[in-house]
mmCIF file of C-alpha atoms and ligand atoms in Angstrom:
data_model
loop_
_atom_site.group_PDB
_atom_site.id
_atom_site.type_symbol
_atom_site.label_atom_id
_atom_site.label_comp_id
_atom_site.label_asym_id
_atom_site.label_seq_id
_atom_site.Cartn_x
_atom_site.Cartn_y
_atom_site.Cartn_z
ATOM 1 C CA MET A 1 1.802 25.356 37.709
ATOM 2 C CA SER A 2 0.990 25.622 41.391
ATOM 3 C CA ARG A 3 2.317 28.483 43.501
ATOM 4 C CA THR A 4 4.394 25.982 45.446
ATOM 5 C CA CYS A 5 6.251 24.524 42.422
ATOM 6 C CA GLY A 6 8.602 26.100 39.945
ATOM 7 C CA ILE A 7 11.415 25.380 37.505
ATOM 8 C CA ILE A 8 14.941 26.274 38.537
ATOM 9 C CA PHE A 9 18.179 25.662 36.654
ATOM 10 C CA ASP A 10 20.815 26.191 39.351
ATOM 11 C CA ILE A 11 21.511 27.012 42.979
ATOM 12 C CA LYS A 12 24.800 28.755 43.725
ATOM 13 C CA ARG A 13 26.124 28.629 47.284
ATOM 14 C CA PHE A 14 28.481 31.107 48.959
ATOM 15 C CA ALA A 15 27.791 33.732 46.284
ATOM 16 C CA ILE A 16 29.487 37.049 47.060
ATOM 17 C CA HIS A 17 28.490 39.137 44.018
ATOM 18 C CA ASP A 18 24.701 38.917 44.215
ATOM 19 C CA GLY A 19 24.032 41.350 47.070
ATOM 20 C CA PRO A 20 25.521 41.912 50.548
ATOM 21 C CA GLY A 21 27.333 39.231 52.566
ATOM 22 C CA ILE A 22 27.420 35.541 51.765
ATOM 23 C CA ARG A 23 24.368 34.442 49.794
ATOM 24 C CA THR A 24 22.628 31.522 48.196
ATOM 25 C CA THR A 25 21.495 32.402 44.683
ATOM 26 C CA VAL A 26 18.535 30.506 43.250
ATOM 27 C CA PHE A 27 18.193 30.716 39.468
ATOM 28 C CA LEU A 28 14.631 30.514 38.136
ATOM 29 C CA LYS A 29 14.066 29.557 34.538
ATOM 30 C CA GLY A 30 12.330 31.826 32.003
ATOM 31 C CA CYS A 31 12.983 35.309 30.605
ATOM 32 C CA PRO A 32 10.877 37.531 28.323
ATOM 33 C CA MET A 33 14.010 39.023 26.708
ATOM 34 C CA ARG A 34 16.423 37.482 24.216
ATOM 35 C CA CYS A 35 19.604 39.533 24.653
ATOM 36 C CA PRO A 36 22.262 38.256 22.226
ATOM 37 C CA TRP A 37 24.951 38.803 24.904
ATOM 38 C CA CYS A 38 23.112 36.633 27.490
ATOM 39 C CA HIS A 39 25.569 34.865 29.809
ATOM 40 C CA ASN A 40 22.876 32.384 30.868
ATOM 41 C CA PRO A 41 21.159 31.309 27.629
ATOM 42 C CA GLU A 42 19.938 28.184 29.443
ATOM 43 C CA SER A 43 17.791 30.520 31.573
ATOM 44 C CA GLN A 44 15.666 31.904 28.742
ATOM 45 C CA ASN A 45 13.120 29.152 28.112
ATOM 46 C CA LYS A 46 10.678 28.639 30.917
ATOM 47 C CA PHE A 47 10.676 24.852 30.872
ATOM 48 C CA PRO A 48 13.325 22.124 31.114
ATOM 49 C CA GLU A 49 15.147 21.677 27.816
ATOM 50 C CA PRO A 50 17.880 19.527 26.257
ATOM 51 C CA ILE A 51 21.504 20.476 26.859
ATOM 52 C CA LYS A 52 24.537 18.356 26.123
ATOM 53 C CA GLY A 53 26.793 17.267 28.945
ATOM 54 C CA ASN A 54 24.411 17.870 31.851
ATOM 55 C CA LYS A 55 22.867 15.307 34.176
ATOM 56 C CA ASN A 56 20.386 13.419 31.922
ATOM 57 C CA ASN A 57 21.229 15.964 29.185
ATOM 58 C CA VAL A 58 18.493 18.277 30.508
ATOM 59 C CA ILE A 59 18.650 21.746 32.094
ATOM 60 C CA GLY A 60 15.858 22.808 34.448
ATOM 61 C CA GLU A 61 14.166 20.883 37.229
ATOM 62 C CA GLU A 62 10.802 21.205 38.913
ATOM 63 C CA LYS A 63 11.160 21.945 42.642
ATOM 64 C CA THR A 64 8.750 22.763 45.437
ATOM 65 C CA VAL A 65 9.069 25.762 47.741
ATOM 66 C CA ALA A 66 9.890 23.282 50.525
ATOM 67 C CA ASP A 67 12.754 21.784 48.420
ATOM 68 C CA ILE A 68 14.264 25.220 47.844
ATOM 69 C CA MET A 69 13.833 26.331 51.454
ATOM 70 C CA GLN A 70 15.610 23.199 52.614
ATOM 71 C CA GLU A 71 18.623 24.192 50.465
ATOM 72 C CA ILE A 72 18.486 27.850 51.544
ATOM 73 C CA GLU A 73 18.313 27.005 55.241
ATOM 74 C CA LYS A 74 21.506 24.935 55.133
ATOM 75 C CA GLU A 75 23.472 28.181 55.048
ATOM 76 C CA VAL A 76 21.549 30.232 57.634
ATOM 77 C CA LEU A 77 24.550 30.578 59.962
ATOM 78 C CA PHE A 78 26.639 32.080 57.156
ATOM 79 C CA TYR A 79 23.897 34.579 56.326
ATOM 80 C CA GLU A 80 23.701 35.654 59.950
ATOM 81 C CA GLU A 81 27.450 36.075 60.360
ATOM 82 C CA SER A 82 28.011 37.896 57.053
ATOM 83 C CA LYS A 83 24.720 39.850 56.901
ATOM 84 C CA GLY A 84 23.931 37.909 53.734
ATOM 85 C CA GLY A 85 20.831 36.052 52.602
ATOM 86 C CA VAL A 86 19.247 34.675 49.481
ATOM 87 C CA THR A 87 19.066 36.118 45.967
ATOM 88 C CA PHE A 88 16.478 35.047 43.417
ATOM 89 C CA SER A 89 17.846 35.428 39.913
ATOM 90 C CA GLY A 90 17.248 34.034 36.430
ATOM 91 C CA GLY A 91 16.418 34.508 33.709
ATOM 92 C CA GLU A 92 13.767 36.773 35.038
ATOM 93 C CA PRO A 93 12.502 35.402 38.366
ATOM 94 C CA LEU A 94 9.172 37.223 37.978
ATOM 95 C CA GLU A 95 8.369 34.999 35.006
ATOM 96 C CA GLN A 96 7.397 32.584 37.791
ATOM 97 C CA ALA A 97 5.809 35.259 39.944
ATOM 98 C CA GLU A 98 3.654 33.021 42.132
ATOM 99 C CA PHE A 99 6.526 30.681 42.916
ATOM 100 C CA LEU A 100 8.779 33.661 43.689
ATOM 101 C CA ASP A 101 6.084 35.201 45.848
ATOM 102 C CA ALA A 102 5.755 31.983 47.868
ATOM 103 C CA LEU A 103 9.553 31.749 48.303
ATOM 104 C CA LEU A 104 9.727 35.367 49.485
ATOM 105 C CA ASP A 105 6.949 34.688 51.996
ATOM 106 C CA GLU A 106 8.858 31.725 53.418
ATOM 107 C CA CYS A 107 12.118 33.689 53.660
ATOM 108 C CA ARG A 108 10.300 36.494 55.436
ATOM 109 C CA LYS A 109 8.857 34.052 57.971
ATOM 110 C CA LYS A 110 12.376 32.786 58.646
ATOM 111 C CA GLU A 111 13.838 36.320 58.740
ATOM 112 C CA ILE A 112 16.221 35.644 55.846
ATOM 113 C CA HIS A 113 17.319 38.725 53.870
ATOM 114 C CA THR A 114 16.084 38.609 50.255
ATOM 115 C CA ALA A 115 17.286 40.142 47.020
ATOM 116 C CA VAL A 116 15.554 39.874 43.634
ATOM 117 C CA ASP A 117 17.720 40.225 40.525
ATOM 118 C CA THR A 118 15.270 41.475 37.894
ATOM 119 C CA THR A 119 14.954 43.063 34.464
ATOM 120 C CA GLY A 120 11.669 44.643 35.602
ATOM 121 C CA ASP A 121 10.170 43.569 32.263
ATOM 122 C CA ILE A 122 6.927 42.429 33.851
ATOM 123 C CA PRO A 123 3.479 44.099 33.922
ATOM 124 C CA PRO A 124 3.150 46.213 37.101
ATOM 125 C CA ASP A 125 0.144 44.247 38.385
ATOM 126 C CA ILE A 126 2.409 41.175 38.532
ATOM 127 C CA PHE A 127 5.486 43.070 39.756
ATOM 128 C CA ASN A 128 3.841 45.122 42.520
ATOM 129 C CA PRO A 129 2.851 42.305 44.927
ATOM 130 C CA ILE A 130 6.459 41.254 45.544
ATOM 131 C CA ILE A 131 7.800 44.746 46.240
ATOM 132 C CA ASP A 132 7.133 44.871 49.976
ATOM 133 C CA LYS A 133 8.319 41.290 50.448
ATOM 134 C CA THR A 134 11.785 41.995 49.013
ATOM 135 C CA ASP A 135 14.631 43.668 50.924
ATOM 136 C CA LEU A 136 16.863 44.585 47.975
ATOM 137 C CA PHE A 137 16.457 44.837 44.200
ATOM 138 C CA LEU A 138 19.325 44.194 41.793
ATOM 139 C CA TYR A 139 17.812 45.953 38.810
ATOM 140 C CA ASP A 140 19.057 45.625 35.219
ATOM 141 C CA LEU A 141 19.021 48.704 33.012
ATOM 142 C CA LYS A 142 20.381 48.180 29.530
ATOM 143 C CA ILE A 143 19.264 50.635 26.838
ATOM 144 C CA MET A 144 17.160 53.796 27.235
ATOM 145 C CA ASP A 145 16.083 54.286 23.608
ATOM 146 C CA ASP A 146 13.023 52.057 23.309
ATOM 147 C CA SER A 147 13.414 51.152 19.626
ATOM 148 C CA GLU A 148 17.037 50.114 20.273
ATOM 149 C CA HIS A 149 15.899 48.168 23.335
ATOM 150 C CA ILE A 150 13.354 46.290 21.220
ATOM 151 C CA LYS A 151 15.924 45.746 18.481
ATOM 152 C CA TYR A 152 18.434 44.094 20.811
ATOM 153 C CA THR A 153 16.328 42.410 23.501
ATOM 154 C CA GLY A 154 13.039 41.769 21.673
ATOM 155 C CA GLU A 155 11.164 43.700 24.384
ATOM 156 C CA SER A 156 10.142 47.291 25.075
ATOM 157 C CA ASN A 157 11.726 48.908 28.160
ATOM 158 C CA ARG A 158 8.346 50.419 29.150
ATOM 159 C CA PHE A 159 7.682 48.098 32.113
ATOM 160 C CA THR A 160 11.340 48.177 33.164
ATOM 161 C CA LEU A 161 11.307 51.961 33.560
ATOM 162 C CA GLN A 162 7.824 52.083 35.078
ATOM 163 C CA ASN A 163 8.555 49.438 37.735
ATOM 164 C CA LEU A 164 11.867 51.077 38.618
ATOM 165 C CA LYS A 165 10.081 54.386 39.203
ATOM 166 C CA THR A 166 7.616 52.597 41.507
ATOM 167 C CA LEU A 167 10.450 51.017 43.514
ATOM 168 C CA SER A 168 12.082 54.391 43.860
ATOM 169 C CA GLN A 169 8.850 56.067 44.976
ATOM 170 C CA LYS A 170 8.433 53.385 47.612
ATOM 171 C CA GLY A 171 11.949 54.054 48.905
ATOM 172 C CA LYS A 172 13.189 50.500 48.226
ATOM 173 C CA ARG A 173 16.857 49.661 48.314
ATOM 174 C CA ILE A 174 18.059 49.325 44.699
ATOM 175 C CA ILE A 175 21.380 48.501 43.040
ATOM 176 C CA ILE A 176 21.384 49.145 39.287
ATOM 177 C CA ARG A 177 23.171 46.602 37.103
ATOM 178 C CA PHE A 178 24.348 47.878 33.733
ATOM 179 C CA PRO A 179 25.818 45.385 31.241
ATOM 180 C CA VAL A 180 28.685 46.924 29.289
ATOM 181 C CA ILE A 181 28.223 45.435 25.816
ATOM 182 C CA PRO A 182 30.692 46.816 23.257
ATOM 183 C CA GLY A 183 28.969 48.649 20.420
ATOM 184 C CA ILE A 184 25.498 48.200 21.958
ATOM 185 C CA THR A 185 25.108 49.647 25.476
ATOM 186 C CA ASP A 186 28.397 51.524 25.891
ATOM 187 C CA SER A 187 27.740 54.587 23.703
ATOM 188 C CA GLU A 188 28.091 57.950 25.396
ATOM 189 C CA ASP A 189 24.477 58.768 24.454
ATOM 190 C CA ASN A 190 23.100 55.635 26.125
ATOM 191 C CA ILE A 191 25.218 56.082 29.264
ATOM 192 C CA LYS A 192 24.092 59.708 29.483
ATOM 193 C CA ALA A 193 20.418 58.712 29.083
ATOM 194 C CA VAL A 194 20.703 55.946 31.716
ATOM 195 C CA GLY A 195 22.620 58.290 34.039
ATOM 196 C CA MET A 196 20.019 61.050 33.707
ATOM 197 C CA PHE A 197 17.171 58.622 34.354
ATOM 198 C CA ILE A 198 18.896 57.258 37.447
ATOM 199 C CA SER A 199 19.610 60.705 38.813
ATOM 200 C CA SER A 200 15.912 61.574 38.444
ATOM 201 C CA LEU A 201 15.175 58.801 40.978
ATOM 202 C CA LYS A 202 15.725 59.429 44.667
ATOM 203 C CA ASN A 203 17.349 56.416 46.129
ATOM 204 C CA ILE A 204 19.760 54.754 43.690
ATOM 205 C CA ARG A 205 23.021 54.698 45.568
ATOM 206 C CA GLN A 206 25.025 52.227 43.504
ATOM 207 C CA ILE A 207 25.560 51.195 39.893
ATOM 208 C CA ASP A 208 27.338 47.930 39.156
ATOM 209 C CA LEU A 209 28.947 47.730 35.713
ATOM 210 C CA LEU A 210 28.949 44.186 34.338
ATOM 211 C CA PRO A 211 31.429 43.719 31.484
ATOM 212 C CA TYR A 212 30.451 41.438 28.595
ATOM 213 C CA HIS A 213 32.440 38.219 28.641
ATOM 214 C CA ARG A 214 32.627 35.175 26.400
ATOM 215 C CA ILE A 215 32.401 32.319 28.861
ATOM 216 C CA ALA A 216 28.853 31.480 27.749
ATOM 217 C CA ASP A 217 30.069 30.352 24.316
ATOM 218 C CA SER A 218 30.272 26.709 25.393
ATOM 219 C CA LYS A 219 26.705 26.875 26.757
ATOM 220 C CA TYR A 220 25.391 28.039 23.363
ATOM 221 C CA LYS A 221 27.152 25.046 21.771
ATOM 222 C CA ARG A 222 25.726 22.624 24.331
ATOM 223 C CA LEU A 223 22.227 24.048 23.739
ATOM 224 C CA GLU A 224 22.835 23.835 19.966
ATOM 225 C CA ARG A 225 22.007 27.526 19.640
ATOM 226 C CA GLU A 226 23.839 30.138 17.643
ATOM 227 C CA ASN A 227 25.975 32.547 19.687
ATOM 228 C CA LYS A 228 25.415 35.745 17.712
ATOM 229 C CA MET A 229 28.145 37.545 19.660
ATOM 230 C CA ARG A 230 30.835 34.887 19.368
ATOM 231 C CA LYS A 231 33.253 37.277 17.695
ATOM 232 C CA VAL A 232 32.705 40.240 20.028
ATOM 233 C CA MET A 233 35.636 40.871 22.353
ATOM 234 C CA PRO A 234 35.069 41.798 26.013
ATOM 235 C CA PRO A 235 35.578 45.489 26.858
ATOM 236 C CA THR A 236 39.134 46.448 27.820
ATOM 237 C CA ASP A 237 39.961 47.771 31.289
ATOM 238 C CA LYS A 238 40.416 51.172 29.650
ATOM 239 C CA SER A 239 36.921 51.185 28.182
ATOM 240 C CA MET A 240 35.401 49.920 31.456
ATOM 241 C CA ASN A 241 37.109 52.775 33.286
ATOM 242 C CA GLU A 242 35.755 55.225 30.706
ATOM 243 C CA VAL A 243 32.185 53.920 31.239
ATOM 244 C CA LYS A 244 32.760 54.269 34.981
ATOM 245 C CA ARG A 245 33.983 57.837 34.567
ATOM 246 C CA LEU A 246 30.892 58.760 32.525
ATOM 247 C CA PHE A 247 28.513 57.242 35.103
ATOM 248 C CA LYS A 248 30.293 59.024 37.952
ATOM 249 C CA LYS A 249 28.816 62.278 36.657
ATOM 250 C CA TYR A 250 25.419 60.962 37.779
ATOM 251 C CA THR A 251 26.140 58.973 40.904
ATOM 252 C CA ARG A 252 29.175 58.635 43.138
ATOM 253 C CA ASN A 253 29.055 54.919 43.800
ATOM 254 C CA VAL A 254 29.943 53.091 40.564
ATOM 255 C CA GLU A 255 31.634 49.687 40.743
ATOM 256 C CA ILE A 256 33.070 47.443 38.029
ATOM 257 C CA ARG A 257 32.050 43.829 38.741
ATOM 258 C CA LYS A 258 34.133 41.124 37.150
ATOM 259 C CA GLU A 259 32.541 37.913 38.363
HETATM 260 S S1 SF4 B 1 17.479 39.792 30.395
HETATM 261 FE FE1 SF4 B 1 19.241 38.716 31.274
HETATM 262 S S2 SF4 B 1 18.618 36.564 31.400
HETATM 263 FE FE2 SF4 B 1 17.165 37.594 30.011
HETATM 264 S S3 SF4 B 1 18.008 37.237 27.957
HETATM 265 FE FE3 SF4 B 1 18.775 39.227 28.688
HETATM 266 S S4 SF4 B 1 20.769 38.793 29.630
HETATM 267 FE FE4 SF4 B 1 19.650 36.812 29.429
#
């Protein structure tokens, strides 16, 4: 696919949880991981696919960079007033690296603040070119033990850790996003390992804790896919506060996000 075309599955306006200020979040389709707790299972496959109850019963649409920029620019006044901008999310937006790169170039030309919400699970030679074009990284860290990471996500965390180190060495602004998945990511050992890794990096000033929730269940049904975590209950406030307390040993700024 050309650098100027890509597949997106949603655009969210007036987003307030995807970086600073008021933002437009563009969701690119495709992800190398297959986390069973995924809140956006419709993001995983790279191409448009059948889903019940959507327009034409399909999720995912091919768009040009110009199409997306037209949508982004509708909200420029709000970005300026709120110190917001645009966030590219997924899925994993770097699965469509050339398209993302072209979008970042256009935003830069128009002086629009950019955030990339990434798993970092991308070879460094593909990840590196977008680093200097991006103002803020929302960076997912899930599991430090690599065999556990492979077991649950289907992917090694090798690239994730390597790319995060590179961002840190370059002094980029980074917010870590940690999904709190009961019985999988929330063990004391995993939190300690993530916390120690983060504190070995220079410039991580914030960790956002994202509690598992069950609202994706209907999406799995509409995609006719099994929701392997259908019976798992979301973490209680008490357990979220405990995860927060454990992370506070490693960094002061830990927030529970409930969007
Ligand atoms: S990395 Fe994110 S988008 Fe990809 S499968 Fe996991 S939860 Fe879903």
